Tab-separated table of C-alpha atoms in Angstrom:
chain	number	residue	atom	x	y	z
C	25	MET	CA	-55.746	23.132	-22.516
C	26	GLY	CA	-53.495	25.534	-20.352
C	27	VAL	CA	-52.297	22.881	-18.296
C	28	THR	CA	-51.895	20.502	-21.366
C	29	PHE	CA	-49.414	23.313	-22.699
C	30	GLY	CA	-48.105	24.462	-19.985
C	31	VAL	CA	-46.908	21.083	-19.023
C	32	TYR	CA	-45.398	19.912	-22.705
C	33	LEU	CA	-43.941	23.730	-23.047
C	34	THR	CA	-41.848	23.100	-19.843
C	35	LEU	CA	-41.189	18.901	-20.348
C	36	SER	CA	-39.967	19.934	-24.207
C	37	ALA	CA	-37.656	22.741	-23.236
C	38	THR	CA	-35.658	20.225	-21.053
C	39	ARG	CA	-36.369	16.617	-22.420
C	40	PRO	CA	-34.447	17.302	-25.961
C	41	MET	CA	-31.533	18.774	-23.264
C	42	ILE	CA	-30.965	15.968	-21.097
C	43	SER	CA	-29.085	13.872	-23.495
C	44	LEU	CA	-26.930	16.761	-23.887
C	45	TYR	CA	-26.538	17.702	-20.133
C	46	ALA	CA	-25.714	14.158	-19.549
C	47	ALA	CA	-23.194	13.836	-22.110
C	48	SER	CA	-21.575	16.866	-20.877
C	49	LEU	CA	-21.534	15.166	-17.658
C	50	GLY	CA	-19.744	12.180	-19.009
C	51	ALA	CA	-22.785	9.779	-19.727
C	52	ASN	CA	-22.516	7.725	-22.775
C	53	THR	CA	-25.181	5.969	-24.926
C	54	LEU	CA	-25.806	3.390	-22.663
C	55	ASP	CA	-26.643	5.894	-19.796
C	56	VAL	CA	-28.563	8.202	-21.699
C	57	GLY	CA	-30.595	5.256	-22.654
C	58	LEU	CA	-30.655	4.219	-18.739
C	59	LEU	CA	-31.526	7.807	-18.114
C	60	ALA	CA	-34.295	7.860	-20.675
C	61	SER	CA	-36.208	4.506	-19.587
C	62	LEU	CA	-36.211	6.050	-15.903
C	63	TYR	CA	-38.508	8.331	-17.135
C	64	ALA	CA	-41.056	5.783	-17.677
C	65	LEU	CA	-40.259	3.239	-15.344
C	66	LEU	CA	-42.744	4.160	-11.632
C	67	PRO	CA	-45.052	5.590	-14.064
C	68	LEU	CA	-45.361	1.509	-15.526
C	69	LEU	CA	-45.788	0.954	-12.220
C	70	LEU	CA	-48.370	3.082	-11.044
C	71	ALA	CA	-50.366	4.592	-13.602
C	72	MET	CA	-53.517	2.580	-13.536
C	73	HIS	CA	-53.422	2.847	-9.654
C	74	VAL	CA	-53.519	6.664	-10.318
C	75	GLY	CA	-56.562	6.046	-13.213
C	76	LYS	CA	-58.352	4.564	-10.036
C	77	LEU	CA	-57.717	7.247	-7.829
C	78	SER	CA	-58.971	10.267	-10.827
C	79	ASP	CA	-61.798	8.169	-11.211
C	80	VAL	CA	-62.732	8.197	-6.964
C	81	ILE	CA	-61.237	11.372	-5.941
C	82	GLY	CA	-61.921	13.770	-9.172
C	83	ASP	CA	-59.130	15.335	-11.200
C	84	ARG	CA	-58.181	18.436	-9.951
C	85	LEU	CA	-56.131	17.472	-7.200
C	86	PRO	CA	-54.228	15.437	-8.951
C	87	VAL	CA	-53.456	17.652	-11.912
C	88	VAL	CA	-52.217	20.399	-9.032
C	89	ILE	CA	-49.716	17.581	-7.199
C	90	GLY	CA	-48.382	16.398	-10.618
C	91	SER	CA	-47.841	20.127	-12.455
C	92	ALA	CA	-46.031	20.987	-8.755
C	93	GLY	CA	-43.864	17.730	-9.113
C	94	ILE	CA	-43.029	18.669	-12.685
C	95	ALA	CA	-41.721	22.156	-11.642
C	96	ILE	CA	-39.801	20.941	-8.331
C	97	GLY	CA	-38.187	17.930	-10.346
C	98	LEU	CA	-37.047	20.635	-13.401
C	99	ILE	CA	-35.364	22.574	-10.705
C	100	LEU	CA	-33.291	20.057	-9.363
C	101	PRO	CA	-30.733	19.793	-11.587
C	102	PHE	CA	-30.348	23.425	-11.254
C	103	ALA	CA	-29.827	23.200	-7.647
C	104	ILE	CA	-27.499	20.073	-7.952
C	105	GLN	CA	-25.494	20.078	-11.474
C	106	SER	CA	-24.513	16.344	-11.438
C	107	LEU	CA	-25.544	12.709	-13.410
C	108	TRP	CA	-27.548	11.459	-10.294
C	109	ALA	CA	-29.478	14.719	-10.238
C	110	LEU	CA	-30.678	13.947	-13.543
C	111	TYR	CA	-31.711	10.194	-12.959
C	112	LEU	CA	-33.527	11.701	-10.025
C	113	THR	CA	-35.628	14.683	-12.250
C	114	GLN	CA	-36.111	11.751	-14.772
C	115	ILE	CA	-37.885	9.511	-11.820
C	116	ILE	CA	-39.901	13.239	-10.177
C	117	VAL	CA	-41.164	14.333	-13.608
C	118	GLY	CA	-42.276	10.730	-14.882
C	119	VAL	CA	-44.377	9.977	-11.981
C	120	SER	CA	-45.681	13.690	-12.063
C	121	GLN	CA	-46.558	13.776	-15.632
C	122	LEU	CA	-48.488	10.808	-15.265
C	123	LEU	CA	-50.875	12.382	-12.346
C	124	CYS	CA	-51.283	15.175	-14.404
C	125	MET	CA	-51.981	13.467	-17.888
C	126	VAL	CA	-54.365	10.691	-17.116
C	127	SER	CA	-56.547	13.086	-14.880
C	128	VAL	CA	-57.025	15.795	-17.362
C	129	GLN	CA	-57.493	12.727	-20.412
C	130	ASN	CA	-59.945	11.302	-17.563
C	131	LEU	CA	-61.696	14.573	-17.367
C	132	ILE	CA	-61.797	15.471	-21.257
C	133	GLY	CA	-63.391	12.223	-21.652
C	134	LYS	CA	-66.241	13.239	-19.042
C	135	ILE	CA	-67.675	16.424	-20.350
C	136	THR	CA	-67.898	15.542	-24.202
C	137	THR	CA	-70.228	13.264	-25.899
C	138	VAL	CA	-69.388	10.405	-28.583
C	139	GLU	CA	-70.190	12.418	-31.531
C	140	ASN	CA	-67.148	15.519	-30.284
C	141	ARG	CA	-64.290	13.371	-28.980
C	142	ASP	CA	-62.099	12.823	-31.354
C	143	HIS	CA	-62.704	16.576	-32.049
C	144	GLN	CA	-62.058	16.876	-28.232
C	145	PHE	CA	-58.852	14.848	-28.099
C	146	ALA	CA	-57.576	16.220	-31.181
C	147	ILE	CA	-57.708	19.645	-29.555
C	148	PHE	CA	-56.186	18.304	-26.090
C	149	THR	CA	-52.978	16.821	-28.036
C	150	LEU	CA	-53.073	20.028	-30.174
C	151	SER	CA	-52.206	22.275	-26.828
C	152	ALA	CA	-49.353	19.878	-26.074
C	153	SER	CA	-48.197	20.344	-29.554
C	154	VAL	CA	-48.242	23.577	-29.312
C	155	GLY	CA	-46.367	23.407	-26.180
C	156	ASN	CA	-44.030	20.736	-27.821
C	157	LEU	CA	-43.448	23.486	-30.727
C	158	ILE	CA	-42.090	26.493	-28.536
C	159	GLY	CA	-40.438	24.282	-25.923
C	160	PRO	CA	-37.371	23.113	-27.623
C	161	VAL	CA	-36.352	26.171	-29.172
C	162	CYS	CA	-36.674	28.165	-25.553
C	163	GLY	CA	-34.622	25.371	-24.216
C	164	GLY	CA	-31.983	25.371	-27.024
C	165	TYR	CA	-31.617	29.222	-26.905
C	166	LEU	CA	-31.334	29.099	-23.010
C	167	ALA	CA	-28.502	26.172	-23.244
C	168	ASP	CA	-26.758	28.062	-26.016
C	169	GLN	CA	-26.862	31.465	-24.533
C	170	TYR	CA	-26.092	30.311	-20.808
C	171	SER	CA	-26.530	26.589	-19.500
C	172	TYR	CA	-28.337	23.499	-19.613
C	173	ALA	CA	-28.781	24.135	-15.790
C	174	VAL	CA	-30.127	27.621	-16.515
C	175	ALA	CA	-32.801	26.140	-19.072
C	176	PHE	CA	-33.895	23.697	-16.492
C	177	LEU	CA	-34.387	26.513	-14.017
C	178	VAL	CA	-36.393	28.501	-16.275
C	179	ALA	CA	-38.536	25.979	-17.212
C	180	GLY	CA	-39.143	24.538	-13.720
C	181	VAL	CA	-40.353	28.614	-12.856
C	182	ALA	CA	-42.359	28.448	-15.780
C	183	GLY	CA	-44.042	25.243	-14.239
C	184	VAL	CA	-45.985	27.116	-11.661
C	185	VAL	CA	-48.299	28.333	-14.068
C	186	PRO	CA	-50.140	24.799	-15.043
C	187	VAL	CA	-50.090	24.668	-11.013
C	188	LEU	CA	-52.332	27.534	-10.674
C	189	LEU	CA	-54.637	26.844	-13.689
C	190	GLY	CA	-55.458	23.062	-12.189
C	191	PHE	CA	-56.730	25.006	-9.022
C	192	PHE	CA	-59.674	26.353	-11.650
C	193	LEU	CA	-60.306	22.592	-13.500
C	194	PRO	CA	-63.723	20.998	-12.297
C	195	SER	CA	-63.292	17.700	-10.108
C	196	ILE	CA	-65.679	15.319	-11.282
C	197	LYS	CA	-65.812	11.906	-10.008
C	198	GLY	CA	-66.232	8.349	-11.439
C	199	GLY	CA	-67.848	4.961	-10.138
C	200	THR	CA	-67.287	4.816	-6.662
C	201	LYS	CA	-66.281	0.937	-6.887
C	202	SER	CA	-63.286	1.474	-8.766
C	203	LEU	CA	-60.610	1.386	-5.405
C	204	VAL	CA	-62.405	-1.957	-4.498
C	205	LYS	CA	-62.158	-3.868	-8.182
C	206	GLN	CA	-59.046	-5.533	-8.855
C	207	SER	CA	-57.004	-4.487	-12.137
C	208	SER	CA	-58.622	-6.331	-14.921
C	209	VAL	CA	-55.780	-5.621	-16.899
C	210	LEU	CA	-56.731	-8.733	-19.678
C	211	TYR	CA	-60.460	-7.837	-19.328
C	212	PHE	CA	-60.051	-4.999	-20.894
C	213	LEU	CA	-57.268	-6.351	-23.646
C	214	LYS	CA	-59.951	-8.599	-24.809
C	215	ASN	CA	-61.526	-5.178	-26.267
C	216	PRO	CA	-59.922	-5.362	-29.889
C	217	SER	CA	-60.940	-1.675	-30.276
C	218	ILE	CA	-58.767	-0.951	-26.759
C	219	ARG	CA	-56.289	-3.248	-28.072
C	220	ARG	CA	-55.411	-1.479	-31.166
C	221	ALA	CA	-55.548	1.842	-29.635
C	222	MET	CA	-52.575	0.800	-27.098
C	223	VAL	CA	-50.648	-0.396	-29.392
C	224	THR	CA	-50.912	2.492	-31.567
C	225	SER	CA	-50.152	4.602	-28.676
C	226	ALA	CA	-47.217	2.457	-27.969
C	227	LEU	CA	-45.648	3.087	-31.102
C	228	VAL	CA	-45.836	6.246	-31.432
C	229	LEU	CA	-44.825	7.452	-28.116
C	230	TYR	CA	-41.689	5.523	-27.461
C	231	SER	CA	-40.835	6.570	-31.278
C	232	ARG	CA	-40.986	10.310	-30.170
C	233	ASP	CA	-39.046	9.733	-27.169
C	234	ILE	CA	-36.377	7.782	-29.273
C	235	PHE	CA	-36.100	10.801	-31.373
C	236	ILE	CA	-36.246	13.419	-29.020
C	237	VAL	CA	-33.569	11.409	-26.676
C	238	TYR	CA	-31.007	10.336	-29.537
C	239	PHE	CA	-31.657	12.849	-32.477
C	240	PRO	CA	-29.515	15.568	-30.325
C	241	LEU	CA	-26.742	13.305	-30.054
C	242	PHE	CA	-27.057	12.476	-33.828
C	243	ALA	CA	-27.129	16.175	-34.850
C	244	SER	CA	-24.416	17.557	-32.168
C	245	GLU	CA	-22.132	14.934	-33.619
C	246	ALA	CA	-22.892	16.486	-37.264
C	247	GLY	CA	-21.689	19.741	-35.853
C	248	LEU	CA	-25.338	21.215	-35.229
C	249	SER	CA	-26.085	23.644	-32.382
C	250	GLY	CA	-28.225	23.401	-29.620
C	251	SER	CA	-30.682	25.959	-31.278
C	252	THR	CA	-30.897	24.270	-33.986
C	253	ILE	CA	-31.803	21.172	-32.747
C	254	GLY	CA	-34.512	23.058	-30.770
C	255	TRP	CA	-35.791	24.096	-33.994
C	256	ILE	CA	-35.597	20.759	-35.991
C	257	ILE	CA	-37.201	19.104	-33.228
C	258	SER	CA	-40.182	22.222	-32.902
C	259	ILE	CA	-40.773	21.344	-36.606
C	260	GLN	CA	-42.380	18.069	-35.557
C	261	ALA	CA	-44.473	19.593	-33.138
C	262	PHE	CA	-45.569	22.010	-35.786
C	263	ALA	CA	-46.578	19.280	-38.344
C	264	GLN	CA	-48.194	17.893	-35.570
C	265	ILE	CA	-50.385	20.707	-35.022
C	266	VAL	CA	-51.407	20.956	-38.696
C	267	VAL	CA	-52.221	17.242	-39.024
C	268	ARG	CA	-54.451	17.047	-35.517
C	269	PHE	CA	-56.586	20.411	-37.042
C	270	LEU	CA	-57.562	18.091	-40.336
C	271	LEU	CA	-57.968	15.104	-38.474
C	272	ALA	CA	-61.773	15.366	-38.296
C	273	ARG	CA	-61.636	15.662	-41.797
C	274	LEU	CA	-59.153	13.048	-42.460
C	275	CYS	CA	-60.842	10.393	-40.599
C	276	ASP	CA	-64.266	11.408	-42.332
C	277	MET	CA	-62.571	11.210	-45.885
C	278	PHE	CA	-60.553	7.721	-45.162
C	279	GLY	CA	-61.810	6.384	-42.076
C	280	ARG	CA	-59.425	6.388	-38.956
C	281	ASN	CA	-58.043	3.140	-39.210
C	282	VAL	CA	-56.718	3.897	-42.586
C	283	VAL	CA	-55.538	7.424	-41.548
C	284	LEU	CA	-53.399	5.284	-38.413
C	285	PHE	CA	-51.949	2.979	-40.593
C	286	VAL	CA	-50.614	5.614	-43.078
C	287	SER	CA	-50.025	7.799	-40.739
C	288	ILE	CA	-47.445	5.152	-38.861
C	289	LEU	CA	-45.705	4.073	-41.427
C	290	THR	CA	-44.689	7.835	-42.705
C	291	ALA	CA	-43.155	8.192	-39.605
C	292	GLY	CA	-41.764	5.007	-39.978
C	293	ALA	CA	-40.012	6.011	-43.561
C	294	ALA	CA	-38.945	9.408	-42.161
C	295	PHE	CA	-37.258	7.074	-39.462
C	296	LEU	CA	-35.125	5.498	-41.753
C	297	LEU	CA	-34.189	8.164	-43.912
C	298	MET	CA	-33.042	10.396	-40.785
C	299	PRO	CA	-29.630	8.973	-40.695
C	300	MET	CA	-28.849	9.502	-44.329
C	301	THR	CA	-27.756	13.037	-44.115
C	302	THR	CA	-26.639	15.773	-42.002
C	303	GLU	CA	-28.280	18.453	-44.103
C	304	THR	CA	-30.211	21.012	-41.442
C	305	TRP	CA	-33.123	21.525	-44.071
C	306	VAL	CA	-33.560	18.007	-45.001
C	307	LEU	CA	-33.270	17.355	-40.948
C	308	GLY	CA	-36.170	19.701	-40.688
C	309	LEU	CA	-38.387	18.380	-43.750
C	310	LEU	CA	-37.668	14.864	-42.199
C	311	SER	CA	-38.544	15.926	-39.100
C	312	GLY	CA	-41.714	17.474	-40.306
C	313	LEU	CA	-42.461	14.206	-42.049
C	314	MET	CA	-42.127	12.338	-38.677
C	315	GLY	CA	-44.335	14.880	-37.288
C	316	LEU	CA	-47.480	14.468	-39.703
C	317	GLY	CA	-47.000	10.884	-38.698
C	318	LEU	CA	-46.852	10.695	-35.377
C	319	GLY	CA	-49.298	13.655	-35.080
C	320	CYS	CA	-52.942	11.437	-35.790
C	321	GLY	CA	-51.958	8.509	-33.317
C	322	GLN	CA	-52.262	10.218	-30.068
C	323	PRO	CA	-55.547	11.573	-29.968
C	324	LEU	CA	-57.358	8.440	-31.832
C	325	SER	CA	-56.158	6.279	-29.363
C	326	ILE	CA	-56.905	8.275	-26.354
C	327	SER	CA	-60.577	8.620	-27.889
C	328	THR	CA	-60.794	5.185	-28.722
C	329	THR	CA	-59.899	3.975	-25.089
C	330	TYR	CA	-62.049	6.058	-23.444
C	331	SER	CA	-65.192	5.146	-25.579
C	332	ALA	CA	-64.502	1.466	-25.243
C	333	SER	CA	-63.923	1.801	-21.685
C	334	PRO	CA	-66.861	1.076	-18.905
C	335	LYS	CA	-68.139	4.428	-17.920
C	336	ASP	CA	-67.125	3.526	-14.356
C	337	ARG	CA	-63.432	2.919	-15.011
C	338	THR	CA	-62.819	5.034	-17.910
C	339	GLY	CA	-59.721	6.716	-15.602
C	340	GLU	CA	-58.159	3.208	-14.863
C	341	VAL	CA	-58.358	2.108	-18.762
C	342	LEU	CA	-56.626	5.421	-19.695
C	343	GLY	CA	-53.878	4.854	-16.862
C	344	LEU	CA	-53.498	0.987	-18.369
C	345	ARG	CA	-52.896	2.958	-21.848
C	346	LEU	CA	-50.339	5.025	-20.084
C	347	ALA	CA	-49.023	1.944	-18.913
C	348	VAL	CA	-48.649	0.324	-21.932
C	349	ASN	CA	-46.726	3.317	-23.052
C	350	ARG	CA	-44.616	3.686	-20.123
C	351	PHE	CA	-43.302	-0.294	-20.768
C	352	SER	CA	-42.503	0.606	-24.146
C	353	GLN	CA	-40.634	3.540	-23.026
C	354	LEU	CA	-38.931	2.071	-20.604
C	355	LEU	CA	-37.446	-1.279	-22.748
C	356	ALA	CA	-36.442	0.867	-25.876
C	357	PRO	CA	-34.185	3.299	-24.447
C	358	VAL	CA	-32.338	0.787	-23.354
C	359	PHE	CA	-32.840	-1.453	-26.306
C	360	PHE	CA	-31.571	1.131	-28.339
C	361	GLY	CA	-28.740	2.350	-26.135
C	362	VAL	CA	-26.936	-0.719	-26.320
C	363	LEU	CA	-27.819	-1.027	-30.032
C	364	GLY	CA	-26.566	2.803	-30.600
C	365	ALA	CA	-23.480	1.841	-27.832
C	366	SER	CA	-22.645	-1.507	-29.826
C	367	GLY	CA	-23.306	-0.503	-34.034
C	368	GLY	CA	-23.586	3.606	-33.672
C	369	LEU	CA	-26.383	5.980	-33.952
C	370	VAL	CA	-27.414	5.108	-37.133
C	371	LEU	CA	-28.635	1.969	-36.424
C	372	VAL	CA	-30.901	3.300	-33.854
C	373	PHE	CA	-32.734	5.009	-36.559
C	374	TYR	CA	-32.858	2.510	-39.071
C	375	VAL	CA	-34.140	0.023	-36.348
C	376	SER	CA	-36.618	2.183	-34.979
C	377	GLY	CA	-37.953	2.683	-37.933
C	378	VAL	CA	-38.490	-0.834	-39.098
C	379	PHE	CA	-40.349	-1.501	-35.957
C	380	LEU	CA	-42.663	1.101	-36.630
C	381	MET	CA	-43.464	0.067	-40.579
C	382	GLY	CA	-43.693	-3.426	-39.192
C	383	GLY	CA	-46.043	-2.567	-36.138
C	384	ALA	CA	-48.358	-0.963	-38.120
C	385	TRP	CA	-48.413	-3.695	-40.535
C	386	LEU	CA	-48.939	-6.329	-37.591
C	387	SER	CA	-51.696	-3.728	-36.049
C	388	ARG	CA	-53.571	-2.980	-38.805
C	389	ASP	CA	-57.398	-3.015	-38.924
C	390	ARG	CA	-59.093	-5.533	-41.555
C	391	GLU	CA	-60.867	-2.446	-43.044
C	392	VAL	CA	-57.124	-1.535	-44.145
C	393	ALA	CA	-55.927	-4.697	-44.944
């Protein structure tokens, strides 16, 4: 939890600032979309291999290396204040975050049971949400009071803490056959539980990324300051904390499939309503509603993926899940960047809302239908 909190604190302090920093360096909407896509490019190609590595050598070393990579990557935009440095930062941080999160998720799965796994993954994502709550506010104030470059520097220095914590993690190895087995992607995706979990996860992740990348531009055009933008984004993280505290009870009451279906529909509705106002309090309310909707998808999709995986290949399947996430995160910013450049930022929110609601309907379980 400490590693996860530290990683997401540093990332969330800087990711909303990337689009604003890039715009200050002369980037247009399409440039921002390409910048966001670079975050997902190499993780898309490497995710399953990282998962296999975690199964074979244990989880501690990938977490330490990944945390160190994040810290180094975040300091780079301070040292070299140019657009190409931001592109390089996205590549470094994307791969480093992959190393950390596949290994942390695999470790949590190994030390939990079927009975408490949903709860423990909810706690894991809760620690990420606390980091996402604090980070944007800190990054926004640093950018307002000093500069975007200083915000990246402070986040990079703070990133040393999860590196140190990583050394105290256990290193539990999985099956030794994982490195020699071929990556049977289609075999894994034949499992309906894994397939549904991955669709849900991709919907949630790309939607949050689109919000983080394009909402600061929309809000900045409406005259909101960097600190105000940070507060509004943090409200979404706070809402995720609330719903993750209640997640186990909600699943007991209504069933996990119903909770997933309704939550994604709720997030889609918030996306559709977002560009209809520039009132700060309304934007904060919609951000919170979006957080309630998106907050259920991640813990349930991770738990479902781990539980349905072959026990000697759990890291590999978790890597596949992250590869699917990164595929959506790779394509979505470019697509929405073209959309925003041609039709305006409001179109980004409308189309994303429709995608979320449509995806929730198409991927619903029979229990919900």
